[in-house]
Amino acid sequence: MSRLLLILMTLCAAWSARADLPAAMKAIERGHYSTAVRALRKPAELGDLHARNNLGYLYEYGLGVNRNPEEAFKWYRLAAEGGLPAAQYNLATLYLQGRGTPSDPQAAYHWYEAAAKQGYADAEYMLGECYRTGAGTKRDGALALSWYLKAARNGQSAAQLMAASIYYTGEGWRRELPKAMVWAELARLNGEAQAVGLAVQISRDLNDAQKALAVEKAKLCRDSKYQDCPE
């Protein structure tokens, strides 16, 4: 077989695999998971990072295939090593929980950090958790808050709740009640049920003017798509 023919065959295979991706995503949206698995396998085997991550997800949750955390770990790792932040986050979570691989908090921290540095909001939140709890790294309240705030400004509601809690309790930081109220209000607006009770607690330590200003700042923060928010 000539080298040119081999190259053409490789290109055709890659093109065919790439064409399978839209079909796979439509199948996932419709709940046709077995079809999705079949459509994802070829592009995943040829190195497509999104296909690898999605195939890992289907194996992790047993959608269209038997649940297989080891197989999920394999596909997540391949996609994560290729630099895909969603896969890095998924791989970190398996390491943290010890599913499909022995528990390894340091590896979890490494992959959460890799995804967080690419602006992946859920990973930013989990990196904050690592610094708050000391999972895979040294506990550091200031770094925990800084990563929660990064995730909060990316619209991650759980991070908004945690930022509010830290500003309210002063855990690893210092109490800043007006900021606590702003982030609690944002978390409440974004559907965090616990934020309702937290906002009530915080409001007891604020006067009416401070509460009104915090609510106004929360609205401004949200309307500016988190560009104009408290530090």
PDB file of C-alpha atoms in Angstrom:
ATOM      1  CA  MET A   1       0.000   0.000   0.000  1.00  0.00           C
ATOM      2  CA  SER A   2       1.429   3.383  -0.991  1.00  0.00           C
ATOM      3  CA  ARG A   3       2.102   6.010   1.665  1.00  0.00           C
ATOM      4  CA  LEU A   4      -0.262   8.449  -0.108  1.00  0.00           C
ATOM      5  CA  LEU A   5      -3.100   5.908  -0.065  1.00  0.00           C
ATOM      6  CA  LEU A   6      -2.502   5.232   3.633  1.00  0.00           C
ATOM      7  CA  ILE A   7      -2.667   8.964   4.400  1.00  0.00           C
ATOM      8  CA  LEU A   8      -5.903   9.316   2.412  1.00  0.00           C
ATOM      9  CA  MET A   9      -7.456   6.380   4.225  1.00  0.00           C
ATOM     10  CA  THR A  10      -6.462   7.862   7.588  1.00  0.00           C
ATOM     11  CA  LEU A  11      -7.958  11.221   6.648  1.00  0.00           C
ATOM     12  CA  CYS A  12     -11.192   9.579   5.494  1.00  0.00           C
ATOM     13  CA  ALA A  13     -11.453   7.653   8.750  1.00  0.00           C
ATOM     14  CA  ALA A  14     -10.889  10.817  10.768  1.00  0.00           C
ATOM     15  CA  TRP A  15     -13.481  12.705   8.719  1.00  0.00           C
ATOM     16  CA  SER A  16     -16.000   9.897   9.131  1.00  0.00           C
ATOM     17  CA  ALA A  17     -15.375   9.811  12.880  1.00  0.00           C
ATOM     18  CA  ARG A  18     -15.792  13.563  13.169  1.00  0.00           C
ATOM     19  CA  ALA A  19     -19.124  13.290  11.368  1.00  0.00           C
ATOM     20  CA  ASP A  20     -20.273  10.819  14.047  1.00  0.00           C
ATOM     21  CA  LEU A  21     -20.024  13.439  16.818  1.00  0.00           C
ATOM     22  CA  PRO A  22     -23.157  15.485  16.009  1.00  0.00           C
ATOM     23  CA  ALA A  23     -25.138  12.260  15.751  1.00  0.00           C
ATOM     24  CA  ALA A  24     -23.791  11.140  19.120  1.00  0.00           C
ATOM     25  CA  MET A  25     -24.733  14.413  20.818  1.00  0.00           C
ATOM     26  CA  LYS A  26     -28.245  14.309  19.358  1.00  0.00           C
ATOM     27  CA  ALA A  27     -28.598  10.736  20.593  1.00  0.00           C
ATOM     28  CA  ILE A  28     -27.545  11.801  24.111  1.00  0.00           C
ATOM     29  CA  GLU A  29     -30.039  14.678  24.088  1.00  0.00           C
ATOM     30  CA  ARG A  30     -32.811  12.251  23.114  1.00  0.00           C
ATOM     31  CA  GLY A  31     -31.784   9.661  25.686  1.00  0.00           C
ATOM     32  CA  HIS A  32     -30.691   7.171  23.021  1.00  0.00           C
ATOM     33  CA  TYR A  33     -27.568   6.248  24.914  1.00  0.00           C
ATOM     34  CA  SER A  34     -26.732   2.965  23.194  1.00  0.00           C
ATOM     35  CA  THR A  35     -26.694   4.809  19.877  1.00  0.00           C
ATOM     36  CA  ALA A  36     -24.495   7.485  21.416  1.00  0.00           C
ATOM     37  CA  VAL A  37     -21.985   4.903  22.641  1.00  0.00           C
ATOM     38  CA  ARG A  38     -21.684   3.424  19.155  1.00  0.00           C
ATOM     39  CA  ALA A  39     -21.315   6.857  17.557  1.00  0.00           C
ATOM     40  CA  LEU A  40     -18.715   8.038  20.061  1.00  0.00           C
ATOM     41  CA  ARG A  41     -16.435   5.023  20.023  1.00  0.00           C
ATOM     42  CA  LYS A  42     -14.722   5.622  16.678  1.00  0.00           C
ATOM     43  CA  PRO A  43     -13.909   9.330  17.219  1.00  0.00           C
ATOM     44  CA  ALA A  44     -12.816   8.515  20.788  1.00  0.00           C
ATOM     45  CA  GLU A  45     -10.448   5.831  19.549  1.00  0.00           C
ATOM     46  CA  LEU A  46      -9.080   8.280  16.957  1.00  0.00           C
ATOM     47  CA  GLY A  47      -8.306  10.850  19.655  1.00  0.00           C
ATOM     48  CA  ASP A  48     -11.226  13.285  19.739  1.00  0.00           C
ATOM     49  CA  LEU A  49     -11.140  14.751  23.259  1.00  0.00           C
ATOM     50  CA  HIS A  50     -14.861  15.560  23.516  1.00  0.00           C
ATOM     51  CA  ALA A  51     -15.784  12.082  22.328  1.00  0.00           C
ATOM     52  CA  ARG A  52     -13.460  10.557  24.917  1.00  0.00           C
ATOM     53  CA  ASN A  53     -14.932  12.670  27.707  1.00  0.00           C
ATOM     54  CA  ASN A  54     -18.525  11.906  26.709  1.00  0.00           C
ATOM     55  CA  LEU A  55     -17.805   8.203  26.373  1.00  0.00           C
ATOM     56  CA  GLY A  56     -16.279   8.288  29.842  1.00  0.00           C
ATOM     57  CA  TYR A  57     -19.433   9.941  31.177  1.00  0.00           C
ATOM     58  CA  LEU A  58     -21.644   7.232  29.681  1.00  0.00           C
ATOM     59  CA  TYR A  59     -19.488   4.529  31.263  1.00  0.00           C
ATOM     60  CA  GLU A  60     -19.416   6.350  34.607  1.00  0.00           C
ATOM     61  CA  TYR A  61     -23.203   6.497  34.874  1.00  0.00           C
ATOM     62  CA  GLY A  62     -24.070   3.311  32.985  1.00  0.00           C
ATOM     63  CA  LEU A  63     -25.910   5.028  30.153  1.00  0.00           C
ATOM     64  CA  GLY A  64     -26.195   2.759  27.101  1.00  0.00           C
ATOM     65  CA  VAL A  65     -23.546   0.467  28.592  1.00  0.00           C
ATOM     66  CA  ASN A  66     -22.992  -1.366  31.866  1.00  0.00           C
ATOM     67  CA  ARG A  67     -21.706   1.006  34.531  1.00  0.00           C
ATOM     68  CA  ASN A  68     -17.920   0.715  34.478  1.00  0.00           C
ATOM     69  CA  PRO A  69     -15.940   3.301  36.500  1.00  0.00           C
ATOM     70  CA  GLU A  70     -12.616   1.810  35.394  1.00  0.00           C
ATOM     71  CA  GLU A  71     -13.534   2.324  31.732  1.00  0.00           C
ATOM     72  CA  ALA A  72     -14.794   5.832  32.573  1.00  0.00           C
ATOM     73  CA  PHE A  73     -11.460   6.565  34.254  1.00  0.00           C
ATOM     74  CA  LYS A  74      -9.589   5.390  31.162  1.00  0.00           C
ATOM     75  CA  TRP A  75     -11.471   7.683  28.768  1.00  0.00           C
ATOM     76  CA  TYR A  76     -11.470  10.663  31.136  1.00  0.00           C
ATOM     77  CA  ARG A  77      -7.717  10.338  31.603  1.00  0.00           C
ATOM     78  CA  LEU A  78      -7.063  10.250  27.868  1.00  0.00           C
ATOM     79  CA  ALA A  79      -9.168  13.382  27.358  1.00  0.00           C
ATOM     80  CA  ALA A  80      -7.687  15.105  30.422  1.00  0.00           C
ATOM     81  CA  GLU A  81      -4.132  14.469  29.270  1.00  0.00           C
ATOM     82  CA  GLY A  82      -5.138  16.114  25.991  1.00  0.00           C
ATOM     83  CA  GLY A  83      -6.026  19.281  27.918  1.00  0.00           C
ATOM     84  CA  LEU A  84      -9.848  19.187  27.967  1.00  0.00           C
ATOM     85  CA  PRO A  85     -10.948  20.948  31.201  1.00  0.00           C
ATOM     86  CA  ALA A  86     -14.268  19.096  31.527  1.00  0.00           C
ATOM     87  CA  ALA A  87     -12.404  15.784  31.407  1.00  0.00           C
ATOM     88  CA  GLN A  88      -9.794  17.051  33.864  1.00  0.00           C
ATOM     89  CA  TYR A  89     -12.612  17.894  36.272  1.00  0.00           C
ATOM     90  CA  ASN A  90     -14.256  14.498  35.793  1.00  0.00           C
ATOM     91  CA  LEU A  91     -10.968  12.673  36.257  1.00  0.00           C
ATOM     92  CA  ALA A  92     -10.225  14.648  39.423  1.00  0.00           C
ATOM     93  CA  THR A  93     -13.601  13.685  40.859  1.00  0.00           C
ATOM     94  CA  LEU A  94     -12.946   9.979  40.278  1.00  0.00           C
ATOM     95  CA  TYR A  95      -9.574  10.336  42.006  1.00  0.00           C
ATOM     96  CA  LEU A  96     -11.161  12.184  44.932  1.00  0.00           C
ATOM     97  CA  GLN A  97     -13.938   9.640  45.376  1.00  0.00           C
ATOM     98  CA  GLY A  98     -11.822   6.570  44.618  1.00  0.00           C
ATOM     99  CA  ARG A  99     -14.050   5.352  41.798  1.00  0.00           C
ATOM    100  CA  GLY A 100     -12.425   3.458  38.937  1.00  0.00           C
ATOM    101  CA  THR A 101      -9.069   4.045  40.607  1.00  0.00           C
ATOM    102  CA  PRO A 102      -7.673   4.091  44.150  1.00  0.00           C
ATOM    103  CA  SER A 103      -8.476   7.282  46.038  1.00  0.00           C
ATOM    104  CA  ASP A 104      -5.723   9.851  45.476  1.00  0.00           C
ATOM    105  CA  PRO A 105      -6.480  13.359  46.820  1.00  0.00           C
ATOM    106  CA  GLN A 106      -3.193  14.745  45.502  1.00  0.00           C
ATOM    107  CA  ALA A 107      -3.992  13.590  41.967  1.00  0.00           C
ATOM    108  CA  ALA A 108      -7.490  15.021  42.389  1.00  0.00           C
ATOM    109  CA  TYR A 109      -6.014  18.358  43.436  1.00  0.00           C
ATOM    110  CA  HIS A 110      -3.642  18.310  40.435  1.00  0.00           C
ATOM    111  CA  TRP A 111      -6.430  17.789  37.918  1.00  0.00           C
ATOM    112  CA  TYR A 112      -8.848  20.217  39.580  1.00  0.00           C
ATOM    113  CA  GLU A 113      -6.088  22.813  39.418  1.00  0.00           C
ATOM    114  CA  ALA A 114      -5.427  22.071  35.725  1.00  0.00           C
ATOM    115  CA  ALA A 115      -9.114  22.584  34.873  1.00  0.00           C
ATOM    116  CA  ALA A 116      -9.490  25.594  37.165  1.00  0.00           C
ATOM    117  CA  LYS A 117      -6.575  27.368  35.512  1.00  0.00           C
ATOM    118  CA  GLN A 118      -8.543  27.099  32.246  1.00  0.00           C
ATOM    119  CA  GLY A 119     -11.507  28.863  33.861  1.00  0.00           C
ATOM    120  CA  TYR A 120     -13.701  25.778  34.385  1.00  0.00           C
ATOM    121  CA  ALA A 121     -16.089  27.007  37.079  1.00  0.00           C
ATOM    122  CA  ASP A 122     -16.876  23.691  38.774  1.00  0.00           C
ATOM    123  CA  ALA A 123     -13.154  22.970  39.062  1.00  0.00           C
ATOM    124  CA  GLU A 124     -12.548  26.431  40.520  1.00  0.00           C
ATOM    125  CA  TYR A 125     -15.148  25.624  43.168  1.00  0.00           C
ATOM    126  CA  MET A 126     -13.598  22.228  43.924  1.00  0.00           C
ATOM    127  CA  LEU A 127     -10.124  23.754  44.140  1.00  0.00           C
ATOM    128  CA  GLY A 128     -11.562  26.070  46.776  1.00  0.00           C
ATOM    129  CA  GLU A 129     -12.872  22.969  48.564  1.00  0.00           C
ATOM    130  CA  CYS A 130      -9.415  21.378  48.418  1.00  0.00           C
ATOM    131  CA  TYR A 131      -7.818  24.427  50.036  1.00  0.00           C
ATOM    132  CA  ARG A 132     -10.607  24.714  52.637  1.00  0.00           C
ATOM    133  CA  THR A 133     -10.488  21.064  53.696  1.00  0.00           C
ATOM    134  CA  GLY A 134      -6.849  20.230  52.976  1.00  0.00           C
ATOM    135  CA  ALA A 135      -7.702  17.554  50.398  1.00  0.00           C
ATOM    136  CA  GLY A 136      -4.516  16.873  48.442  1.00  0.00           C
ATOM    137  CA  THR A 137      -2.889  20.128  49.519  1.00  0.00           C
ATOM    138  CA  LYS A 138      -2.225  22.308  52.554  1.00  0.00           C
ATOM    139  CA  ARG A 139      -5.250  24.062  54.061  1.00  0.00           C
ATOM    140  CA  ASP A 140      -5.292  27.750  53.175  1.00  0.00           C
ATOM    141  CA  GLY A 141      -8.348  29.884  53.910  1.00  0.00           C
ATOM    142  CA  ALA A 142      -7.248  32.804  51.756  1.00  0.00           C
ATOM    143  CA  LEU A 143      -6.653  30.599  48.707  1.00  0.00           C
ATOM    144  CA  ALA A 144      -9.920  28.777  49.319  1.00  0.00           C
ATOM    145  CA  LEU A 145     -11.822  32.057  49.263  1.00  0.00           C
ATOM    146  CA  SER A 146      -9.973  33.292  46.180  1.00  0.00           C
ATOM    147  CA  TRP A 147     -10.964  30.186  44.192  1.00  0.00           C
ATOM    148  CA  TYR A 148     -14.536  30.288  45.460  1.00  0.00           C
ATOM    149  CA  LEU A 149     -14.720  33.878  44.265  1.00  0.00           C
ATOM    150  CA  LYS A 150     -13.345  32.970  40.836  1.00  0.00           C
ATOM    151  CA  ALA A 151     -16.027  30.300  40.501  1.00  0.00           C
ATOM    152  CA  ALA A 152     -18.680  32.637  41.933  1.00  0.00           C
ATOM    153  CA  ARG A 153     -17.880  35.231  39.260  1.00  0.00           C
ATOM    154  CA  ASN A 154     -18.286  32.472  36.688  1.00  0.00           C
ATOM    155  CA  GLY A 155     -21.868  32.055  37.919  1.00  0.00           C
ATOM    156  CA  GLN A 156     -21.252  28.919  40.009  1.00  0.00           C
ATOM    157  CA  SER A 157     -23.986  29.137  42.653  1.00  0.00           C
ATOM    158  CA  ALA A 158     -22.435  26.721  45.179  1.00  0.00           C
ATOM    159  CA  ALA A 159     -19.299  28.870  45.159  1.00  0.00           C
ATOM    160  CA  GLN A 160     -21.408  31.968  45.708  1.00  0.00           C
ATOM    161  CA  LEU A 161     -22.921  30.267  48.752  1.00  0.00           C
ATOM    162  CA  MET A 162     -19.495  29.284  50.090  1.00  0.00           C
ATOM    163  CA  ALA A 163     -18.133  32.814  49.594  1.00  0.00           C
ATOM    164  CA  ALA A 164     -21.125  34.147  51.528  1.00  0.00           C
ATOM    165  CA  SER A 165     -20.568  31.605  54.307  1.00  0.00           C
ATOM    166  CA  ILE A 166     -16.866  32.440  54.645  1.00  0.00           C
ATOM    167  CA  TYR A 167     -17.509  36.180  54.725  1.00  0.00           C
ATOM    168  CA  TYR A 168     -20.220  35.565  57.345  1.00  0.00           C
ATOM    169  CA  THR A 169     -18.338  33.157  59.643  1.00  0.00           C
ATOM    170  CA  GLY A 170     -14.822  34.406  59.003  1.00  0.00           C
ATOM    171  CA  GLU A 171     -13.624  30.816  58.498  1.00  0.00           C
ATOM    172  CA  GLY A 172      -9.987  31.074  57.385  1.00  0.00           C
ATOM    173  CA  TRP A 173     -10.556  34.737  56.611  1.00  0.00           C
ATOM    174  CA  ARG A 174     -12.307  37.615  58.361  1.00  0.00           C
ATOM    175  CA  ARG A 175     -15.965  38.533  58.794  1.00  0.00           C
ATOM    176  CA  GLU A 176     -17.245  40.938  56.149  1.00  0.00           C
ATOM    177  CA  LEU A 177     -20.999  41.006  56.528  1.00  0.00           C
ATOM    178  CA  PRO A 178     -21.929  43.336  53.634  1.00  0.00           C
ATOM    179  CA  LYS A 179     -20.017  41.098  51.193  1.00  0.00           C
ATOM    180  CA  ALA A 180     -21.568  38.034  52.791  1.00  0.00           C
ATOM    181  CA  MET A 181     -25.019  39.477  52.127  1.00  0.00           C
ATOM    182  CA  VAL A 182     -24.218  40.235  48.481  1.00  0.00           C
ATOM    183  CA  TRP A 183     -23.028  36.699  47.738  1.00  0.00           C
ATOM    184  CA  ALA A 184     -25.853  35.102  49.737  1.00  0.00           C
ATOM    185  CA  GLU A 185     -28.364  37.105  47.709  1.00  0.00           C
ATOM    186  CA  LEU A 186     -26.695  36.041  44.457  1.00  0.00           C
ATOM    187  CA  ALA A 187     -26.708  32.396  45.535  1.00  0.00           C
ATOM    188  CA  ARG A 188     -30.395  32.733  46.450  1.00  0.00           C
ATOM    189  CA  LEU A 189     -31.213  34.259  43.065  1.00  0.00           C
ATOM    190  CA  ASN A 190     -29.411  31.350  41.420  1.00  0.00           C
ATOM    191  CA  GLY A 191     -31.461  28.722  43.221  1.00  0.00           C
ATOM    192  CA  GLU A 192     -29.324  27.709  46.220  1.00  0.00           C
ATOM    193  CA  ALA A 193     -31.911  26.769  48.851  1.00  0.00           C
ATOM    194  CA  GLN A 194     -29.482  27.128  51.768  1.00  0.00           C
ATOM    195  CA  ALA A 195     -28.797  30.714  50.758  1.00  0.00           C
ATOM    196  CA  VAL A 196     -32.261  31.751  51.924  1.00  0.00           C
ATOM    197  CA  GLY A 197     -31.583  30.852  55.547  1.00  0.00           C
ATOM    198  CA  LEU A 198     -28.040  32.217  55.402  1.00  0.00           C
ATOM    199  CA  ALA A 199     -29.279  35.562  54.076  1.00  0.00           C
ATOM    200  CA  VAL A 200     -31.745  35.761  56.970  1.00  0.00           C
ATOM    201  CA  GLN A 201     -28.952  35.120  59.468  1.00  0.00           C
ATOM    202  CA  ILE A 202     -26.676  37.725  57.897  1.00  0.00           C
ATOM    203  CA  SER A 203     -29.456  40.322  57.708  1.00  0.00           C
ATOM    204  CA  ARG A 204     -29.903  40.213  61.479  1.00  0.00           C
ATOM    205  CA  ASP A 205     -26.456  41.800  61.838  1.00  0.00           C
ATOM    206  CA  LEU A 206     -27.054  44.534  59.240  1.00  0.00           C
ATOM    207  CA  ASN A 207     -29.149  47.673  59.360  1.00  0.00           C
ATOM    208  CA  ASP A 208     -31.812  48.406  56.743  1.00  0.00           C
ATOM    209  CA  ALA A 209     -29.513  50.646  54.691  1.00  0.00           C
ATOM    210  CA  GLN A 210     -26.776  48.004  54.581  1.00  0.00           C
ATOM    211  CA  LYS A 211     -29.254  45.296  53.542  1.00  0.00           C
ATOM    212  CA  ALA A 212     -30.713  47.470  50.789  1.00  0.00           C
ATOM    213  CA  LEU A 213     -27.239  48.320  49.484  1.00  0.00           C
ATOM    214  CA  ALA A 214     -26.216  44.650  49.470  1.00  0.00           C
ATOM    215  CA  VAL A 215     -29.313  43.659  47.485  1.00  0.00           C
ATOM    216  CA  GLU A 216     -28.595  46.494  45.025  1.00  0.00           C
ATOM    217  CA  LYS A 217     -24.969  45.370  44.632  1.00  0.00           C
ATOM    218  CA  ALA A 218     -26.087  41.789  44.046  1.00  0.00           C
ATOM    219  CA  LYS A 219     -28.400  42.919  41.265  1.00  0.00           C
ATOM    220  CA  LEU A 220     -25.642  45.043  39.721  1.00  0.00           C
ATOM    221  CA  CYS A 221     -23.235  42.103  39.897  1.00  0.00           C
ATOM    222  CA  ARG A 222     -25.690  39.759  38.201  1.00  0.00           C
ATOM    223  CA  ASP A 223     -26.757  42.294  35.561  1.00  0.00           C
ATOM    224  CA  SER A 224     -23.104  42.944  34.678  1.00  0.00           C
ATOM    225  CA  LYS A 225     -22.582  39.192  34.150  1.00  0.00           C
ATOM    226  CA  TYR A 226     -20.398  39.145  37.266  1.00  0.00           C
ATOM    227  CA  GLN A 227     -18.032  41.842  36.034  1.00  0.00           C
ATOM    228  CA  ASP A 228     -18.979  44.316  38.777  1.00  0.00           C
ATOM    229  CA  CYS A 229     -18.949  42.258  41.982  1.00  0.00           C
ATOM    230  CA  PRO A 230     -17.360  42.612  45.430  1.00  0.00           C
ATOM    231  CA  GLU A 231     -13.921  41.105  45.960  1.00  0.00           C
TER     232      GLU A 231
END
